[in-house]
Coordinates of C-alpha atoms in Angstrom, one line a residue:
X1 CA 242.6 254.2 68.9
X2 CA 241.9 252.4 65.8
X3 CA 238.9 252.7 64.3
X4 CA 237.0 250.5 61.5
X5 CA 233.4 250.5 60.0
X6 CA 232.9 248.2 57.2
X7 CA 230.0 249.4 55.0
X8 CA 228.0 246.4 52.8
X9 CA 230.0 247.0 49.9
X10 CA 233.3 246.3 51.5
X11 CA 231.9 243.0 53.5
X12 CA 230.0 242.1 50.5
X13 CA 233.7 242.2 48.7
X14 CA 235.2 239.9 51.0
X15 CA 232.0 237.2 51.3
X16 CA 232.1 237.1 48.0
X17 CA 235.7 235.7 48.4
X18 CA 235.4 233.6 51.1
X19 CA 232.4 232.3 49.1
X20 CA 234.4 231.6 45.6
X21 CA 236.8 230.0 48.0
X22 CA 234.8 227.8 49.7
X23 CA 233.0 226.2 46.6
X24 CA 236.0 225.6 44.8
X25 CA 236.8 222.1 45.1
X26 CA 240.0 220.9 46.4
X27 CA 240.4 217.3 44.4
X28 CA 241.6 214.8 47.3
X29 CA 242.2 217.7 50.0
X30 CA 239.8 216.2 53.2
X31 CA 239.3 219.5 54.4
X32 CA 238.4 221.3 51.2
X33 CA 237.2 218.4 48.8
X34 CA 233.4 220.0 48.9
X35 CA 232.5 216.8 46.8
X36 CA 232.1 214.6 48.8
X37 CA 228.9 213.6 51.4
X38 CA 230.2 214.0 54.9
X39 CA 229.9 216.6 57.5
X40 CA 233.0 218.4 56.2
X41 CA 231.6 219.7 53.3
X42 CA 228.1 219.2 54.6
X43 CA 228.8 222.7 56.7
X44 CA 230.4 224.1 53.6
X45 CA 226.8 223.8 51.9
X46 CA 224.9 224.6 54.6
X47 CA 226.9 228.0 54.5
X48 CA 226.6 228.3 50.4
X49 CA 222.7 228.4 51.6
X50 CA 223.0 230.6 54.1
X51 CA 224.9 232.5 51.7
X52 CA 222.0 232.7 49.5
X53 CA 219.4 233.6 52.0
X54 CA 221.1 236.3 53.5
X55 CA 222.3 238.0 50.0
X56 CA 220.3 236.8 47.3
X57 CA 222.8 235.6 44.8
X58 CA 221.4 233.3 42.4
X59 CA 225.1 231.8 41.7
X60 CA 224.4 230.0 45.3
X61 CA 221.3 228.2 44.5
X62 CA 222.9 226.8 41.1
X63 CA 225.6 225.9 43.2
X64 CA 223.7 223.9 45.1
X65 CA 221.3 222.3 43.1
X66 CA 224.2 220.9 40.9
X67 CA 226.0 220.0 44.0
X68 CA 223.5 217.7 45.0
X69 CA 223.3 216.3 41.2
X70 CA 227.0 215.3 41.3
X71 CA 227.0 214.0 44.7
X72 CA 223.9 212.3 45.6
X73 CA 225.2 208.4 44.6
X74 CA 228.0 209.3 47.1
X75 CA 225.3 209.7 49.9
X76 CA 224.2 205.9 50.6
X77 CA 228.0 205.1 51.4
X78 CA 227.6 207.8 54.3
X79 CA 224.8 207.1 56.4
X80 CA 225.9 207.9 59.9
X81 CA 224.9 211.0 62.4
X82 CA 227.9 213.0 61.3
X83 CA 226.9 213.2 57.5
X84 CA 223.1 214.0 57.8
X85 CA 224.5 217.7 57.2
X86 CA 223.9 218.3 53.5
X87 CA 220.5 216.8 53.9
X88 CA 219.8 220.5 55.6
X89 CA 219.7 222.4 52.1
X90 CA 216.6 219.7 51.0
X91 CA 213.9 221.6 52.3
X92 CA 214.8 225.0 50.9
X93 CA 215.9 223.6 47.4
X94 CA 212.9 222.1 47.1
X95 CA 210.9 224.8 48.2
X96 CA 212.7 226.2 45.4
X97 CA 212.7 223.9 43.1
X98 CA 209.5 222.0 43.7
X99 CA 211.6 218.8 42.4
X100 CA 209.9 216.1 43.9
X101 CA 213.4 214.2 44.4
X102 CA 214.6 216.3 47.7
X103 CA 211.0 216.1 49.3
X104 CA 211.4 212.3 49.1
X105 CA 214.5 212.3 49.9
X106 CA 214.7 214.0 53.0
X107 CA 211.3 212.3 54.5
X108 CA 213.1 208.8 53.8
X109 CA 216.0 210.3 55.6
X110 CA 214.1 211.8 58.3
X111 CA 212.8 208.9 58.7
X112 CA 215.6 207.0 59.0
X113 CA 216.9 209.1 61.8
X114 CA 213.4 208.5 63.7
X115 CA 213.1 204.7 64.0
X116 CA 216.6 203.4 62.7
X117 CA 219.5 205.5 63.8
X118 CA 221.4 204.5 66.6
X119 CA 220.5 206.0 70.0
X120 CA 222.4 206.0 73.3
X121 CA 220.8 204.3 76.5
X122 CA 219.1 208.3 77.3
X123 CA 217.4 208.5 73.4
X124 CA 220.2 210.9 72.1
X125 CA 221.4 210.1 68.5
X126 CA 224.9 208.3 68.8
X127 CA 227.7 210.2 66.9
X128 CA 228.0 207.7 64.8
X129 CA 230.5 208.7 61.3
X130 CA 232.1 207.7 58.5
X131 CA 235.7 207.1 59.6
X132 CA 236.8 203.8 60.5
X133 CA 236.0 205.2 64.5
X134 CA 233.4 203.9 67.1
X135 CA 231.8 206.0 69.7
X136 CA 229.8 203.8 71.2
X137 CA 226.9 205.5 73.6
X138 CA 228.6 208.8 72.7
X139 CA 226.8 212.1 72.4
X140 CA 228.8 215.0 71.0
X141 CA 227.8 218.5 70.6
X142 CA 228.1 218.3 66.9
X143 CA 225.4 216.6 66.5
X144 CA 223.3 219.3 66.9
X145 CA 224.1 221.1 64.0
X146 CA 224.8 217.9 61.9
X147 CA 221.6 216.2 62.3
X148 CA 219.2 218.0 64.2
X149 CA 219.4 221.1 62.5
X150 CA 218.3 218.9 59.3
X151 CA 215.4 217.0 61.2
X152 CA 214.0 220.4 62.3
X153 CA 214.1 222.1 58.7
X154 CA 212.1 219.0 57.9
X155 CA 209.8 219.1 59.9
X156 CA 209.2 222.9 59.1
X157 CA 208.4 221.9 55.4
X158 CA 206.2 218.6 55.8
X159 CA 204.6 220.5 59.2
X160 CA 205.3 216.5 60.8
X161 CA 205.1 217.1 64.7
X162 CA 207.2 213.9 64.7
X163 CA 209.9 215.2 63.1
X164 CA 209.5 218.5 65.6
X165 CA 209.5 216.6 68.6
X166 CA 212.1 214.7 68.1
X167 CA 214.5 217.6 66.9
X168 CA 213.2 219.6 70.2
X169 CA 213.5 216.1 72.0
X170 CA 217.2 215.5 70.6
X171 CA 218.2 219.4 71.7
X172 CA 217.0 219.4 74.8
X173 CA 218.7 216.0 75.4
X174 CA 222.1 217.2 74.4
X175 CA 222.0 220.6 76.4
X176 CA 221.0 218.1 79.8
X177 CA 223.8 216.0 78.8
X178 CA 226.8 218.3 78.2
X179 CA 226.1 221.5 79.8
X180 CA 228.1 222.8 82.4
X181 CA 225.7 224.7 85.3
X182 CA 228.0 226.3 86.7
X183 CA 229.4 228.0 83.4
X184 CA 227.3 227.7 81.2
X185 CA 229.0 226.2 78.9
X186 CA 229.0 223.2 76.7
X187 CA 231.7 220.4 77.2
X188 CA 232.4 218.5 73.7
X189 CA 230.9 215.0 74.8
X190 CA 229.3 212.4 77.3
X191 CA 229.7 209.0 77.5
X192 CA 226.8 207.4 78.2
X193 CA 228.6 204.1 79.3
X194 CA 230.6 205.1 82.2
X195 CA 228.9 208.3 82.6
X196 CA 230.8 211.1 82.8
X197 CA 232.1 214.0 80.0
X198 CA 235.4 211.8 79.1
X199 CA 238.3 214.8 78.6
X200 CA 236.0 216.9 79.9
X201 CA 237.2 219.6 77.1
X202 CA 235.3 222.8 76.8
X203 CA 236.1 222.7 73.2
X204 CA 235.2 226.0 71.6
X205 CA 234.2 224.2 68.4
X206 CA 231.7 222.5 70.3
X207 CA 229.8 225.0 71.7
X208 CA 229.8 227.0 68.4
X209 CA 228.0 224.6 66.8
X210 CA 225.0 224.8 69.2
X211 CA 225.1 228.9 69.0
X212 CA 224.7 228.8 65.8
X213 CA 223.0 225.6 65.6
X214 CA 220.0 226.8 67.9
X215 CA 218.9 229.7 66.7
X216 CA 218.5 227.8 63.1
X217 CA 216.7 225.3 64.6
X218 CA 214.5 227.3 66.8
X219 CA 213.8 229.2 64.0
X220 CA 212.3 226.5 62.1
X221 CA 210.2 224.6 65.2
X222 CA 208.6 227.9 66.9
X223 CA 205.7 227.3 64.2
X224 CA 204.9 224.3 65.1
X225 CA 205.4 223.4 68.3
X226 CA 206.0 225.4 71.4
X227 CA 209.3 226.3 72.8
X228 CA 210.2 225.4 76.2
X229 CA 211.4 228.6 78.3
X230 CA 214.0 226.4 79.8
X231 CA 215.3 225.7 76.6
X232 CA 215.9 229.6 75.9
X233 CA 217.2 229.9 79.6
X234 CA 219.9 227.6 78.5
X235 CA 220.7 228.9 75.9
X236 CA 220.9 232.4 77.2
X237 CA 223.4 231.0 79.9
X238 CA 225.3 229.1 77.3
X239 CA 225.5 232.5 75.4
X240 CA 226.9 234.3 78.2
X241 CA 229.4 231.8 79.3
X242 CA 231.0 231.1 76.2
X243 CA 231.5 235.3 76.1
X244 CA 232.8 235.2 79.4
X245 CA 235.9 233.1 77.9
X246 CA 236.3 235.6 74.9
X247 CA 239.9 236.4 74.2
X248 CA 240.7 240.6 74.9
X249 CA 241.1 240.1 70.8
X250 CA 237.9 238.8 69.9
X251 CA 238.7 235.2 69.4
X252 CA 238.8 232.0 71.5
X253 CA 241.3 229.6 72.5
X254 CA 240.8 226.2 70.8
X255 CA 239.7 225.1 74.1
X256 CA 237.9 228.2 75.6
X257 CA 239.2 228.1 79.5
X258 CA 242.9 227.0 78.2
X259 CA 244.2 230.4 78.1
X260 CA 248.0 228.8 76.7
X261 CA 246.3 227.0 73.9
X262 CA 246.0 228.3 70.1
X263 CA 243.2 230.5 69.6
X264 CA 240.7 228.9 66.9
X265 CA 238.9 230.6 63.8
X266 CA 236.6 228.2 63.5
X267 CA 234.9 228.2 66.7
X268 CA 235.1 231.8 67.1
X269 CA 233.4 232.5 63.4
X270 CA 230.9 230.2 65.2
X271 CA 230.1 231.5 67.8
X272 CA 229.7 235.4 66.4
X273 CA 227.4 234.3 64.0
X274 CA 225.2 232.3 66.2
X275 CA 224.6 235.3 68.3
X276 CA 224.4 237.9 65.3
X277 CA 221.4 235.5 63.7
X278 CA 220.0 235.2 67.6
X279 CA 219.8 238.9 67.9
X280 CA 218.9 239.1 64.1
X281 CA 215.2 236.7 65.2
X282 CA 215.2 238.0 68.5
X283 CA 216.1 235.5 70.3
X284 CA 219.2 237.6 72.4
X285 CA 218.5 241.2 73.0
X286 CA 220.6 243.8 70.5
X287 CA 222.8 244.4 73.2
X288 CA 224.9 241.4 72.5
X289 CA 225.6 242.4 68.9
X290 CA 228.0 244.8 70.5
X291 CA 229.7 242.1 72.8
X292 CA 231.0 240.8 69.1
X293 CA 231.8 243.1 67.2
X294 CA 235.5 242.7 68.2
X295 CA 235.2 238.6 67.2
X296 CA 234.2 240.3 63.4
X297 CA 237.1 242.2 63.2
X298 CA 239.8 239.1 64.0
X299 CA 238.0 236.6 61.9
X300 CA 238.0 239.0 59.1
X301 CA 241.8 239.4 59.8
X302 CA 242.3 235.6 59.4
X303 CA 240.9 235.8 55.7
X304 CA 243.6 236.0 53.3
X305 CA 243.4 237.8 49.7
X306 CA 241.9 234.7 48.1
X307 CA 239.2 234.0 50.7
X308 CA 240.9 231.2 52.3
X309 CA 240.4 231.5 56.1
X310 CA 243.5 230.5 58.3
X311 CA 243.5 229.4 61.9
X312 CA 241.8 226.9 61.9
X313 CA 241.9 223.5 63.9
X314 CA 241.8 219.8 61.8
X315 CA 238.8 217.8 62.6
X316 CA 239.0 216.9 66.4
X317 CA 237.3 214.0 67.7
X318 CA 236.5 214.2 71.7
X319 CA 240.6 213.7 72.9
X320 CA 242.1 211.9 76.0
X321 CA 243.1 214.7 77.6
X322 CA 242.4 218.3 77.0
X323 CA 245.8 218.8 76.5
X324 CA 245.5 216.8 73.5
X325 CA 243.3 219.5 71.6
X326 CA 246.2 221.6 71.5
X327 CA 248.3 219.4 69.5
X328 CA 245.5 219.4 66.6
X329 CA 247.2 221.2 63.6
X330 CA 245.9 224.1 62.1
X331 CA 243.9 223.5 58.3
X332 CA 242.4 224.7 55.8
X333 CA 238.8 223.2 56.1
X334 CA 235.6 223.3 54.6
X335 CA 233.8 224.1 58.2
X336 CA 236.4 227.3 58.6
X337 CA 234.9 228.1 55.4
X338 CA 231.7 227.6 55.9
X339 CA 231.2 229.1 59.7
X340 CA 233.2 232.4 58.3
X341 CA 230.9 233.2 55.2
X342 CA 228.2 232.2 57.7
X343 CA 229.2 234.5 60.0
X344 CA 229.8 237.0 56.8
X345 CA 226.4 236.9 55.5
X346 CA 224.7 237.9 58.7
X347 CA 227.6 241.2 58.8
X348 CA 226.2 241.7 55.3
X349 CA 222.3 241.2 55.7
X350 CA 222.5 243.8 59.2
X351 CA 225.2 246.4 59.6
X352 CA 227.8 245.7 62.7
X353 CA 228.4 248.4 64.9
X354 CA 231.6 250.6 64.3
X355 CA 234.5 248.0 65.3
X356 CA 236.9 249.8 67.8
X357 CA 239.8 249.1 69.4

């Protein structure tokens, strides 16, 4: 038997790596240029937040607040779905802050999102982005913590029931569209044209972004509006079918019921984290804390000495065929970054259980 406790010192030790790592810019590197305004580095920030809340380290807020000074012209090139993500640090930096400038802009951007952005034929936000790429009537899972997580932070600071709605509108939406009743589970997209799920990939990515995604958003809305039962119902069932695919290690295969493929860091940070911060609000009994504690120990062994976090999967639009998701090379990305030091902040802020094997 092998046994290993990490006390806060020793995760605090390695966060603080993955952090230094994460907001150190790789100059013309797509998946670790953090300057730029896309979703890439949009989760990286959301993390250096995260970061901040969880441990208190001023260094993160500075970060941030010069972040958005040096990137903010780059924003009006980039407004699609897929790049709303950095606006989700607005609300809390200027909560911070009180600067005027991220109040206005977030409400304009909110806006935007409520009466111009593209919508599919069933009111979902089209995952529209910055490539040179159409998905015409498409709604992806990663919309949910791209966009809606933003419109729901918001709403939590200007109190706007329009902006709850529609984030609680826009979730329920995407859980109807790509969830799986029989599993539980999340498939990556839906097309709304011919009406079906396309690959039909359960792409592990996919579903971490809406465990981690909801609880954040949740958070935020339960103030304001009230939560629908279903909602938490799905998401409880969601929960427990993505755990049903867990690797005997810990960590999921890119595409969780491909046993054969590559087994992804990413998703798998993703997908701990969401439950640690659901059990954290109590929104998942403490029990599941325990049905992770494995997923903690392989993600921390994909961090190397300098922080960087290894095994994880380049950005993946919704493939042809599932089997296409396993010929997506592994990166080094801003979103393996930024899902690990998530993952690593909620370790730090609430002790895991002794990690056995």
């Amino acid at each position: 038997m092998l046994a290993m406790e990490l006390d806060k010192m020793e995760i605090q030790q390695v966060l603080q790596k993955v952090y230094n790592y994460t907001t150190s810019s790789k100059s013309g590197d797509w998946g670790m240029d953090i300057h730029q305004w896309d979703w890439t580095p949009g989760v990286g920030i959301i993390s250096v937040l995260h970061y901040f809340e969880m441990t208190g380290d001023a260094q993160a807020l500075q970060f941030l607040e010069s972040w958005v000074e040096r990137n903010k012209d780059k924003a009006a090139q980039a407004k699609v779905i897929n790049s709303m993500a950095p606006y989700a640090v607005f609300p809390e930096l200027y909560r911070r802050t009180n600067n005027p400038y991220f109040l206005e802009e977030a409400v304009s951007i909110g806006d935007w999102m409520l009466h111009t952005a593209p919508r599919t034929r069933e009111g979902a936000f089209e995952h529209t982005v910055t490539e040179k790429a159409s998905f015409p009537e498409q709604v992806w899972a990663d919309t949910i913590f791209m966009a809606v997580l933003f419109l729901s932070r918001l709403a939590a600071l200007t109190g706007r029931k329009e902006y709850a709605q529609e984030a609680l509108a826009q979730t329920e939406i995407h859980f109807k569209l790509l969830q799986q009743p029989e599993s539980g589970v999340l498939f990556h997209g839906w097309n709304c044209i011919e009406g079906n799920h396309m690959s039909s990939a359960k792409w592990t990515r996919a579903n971490a972004w809406v465990v981690i995604g909801l609880p954040m958003i949740v958070e935020e809305l339960k103030n304001i509006i009230d939560i629908p039962s279903d909602l938490m119902e799905r998401y409880r069932a969601l929960v427990d079918g993505v755990l049903s695919y867990c690797g005997a290690n810990g960590l999921w295969h890119t595409v969780m019921d491909q046993n054969s493929f590559y087994q992804e860091t990413s998703g798998s940070a993703g997908i701990a984290a969401g439950i640690l911060h659901s059990v954290r609000t109590g929104m998942l009994d403490p029990s599941y804390t325990n049905r992770v504690v494995l997923t903690c120990k392989a993600v921390l062994g994909q961090i190397q000495d300098d922080g960087r976090v290894d095994g994880v999967s380049g950005g993946t639009p919704i493939m042809e065929t599932i089997e296409a998701y396993n010929r997506i090379p592994i990166i080094s990305a801003l979103y393996g970054q930024g899902l690990t030091l998530i993952l690593l902040s909620e370790m730090y802020n609430r002790k895991v259980p002794q990690i056995t094997s």
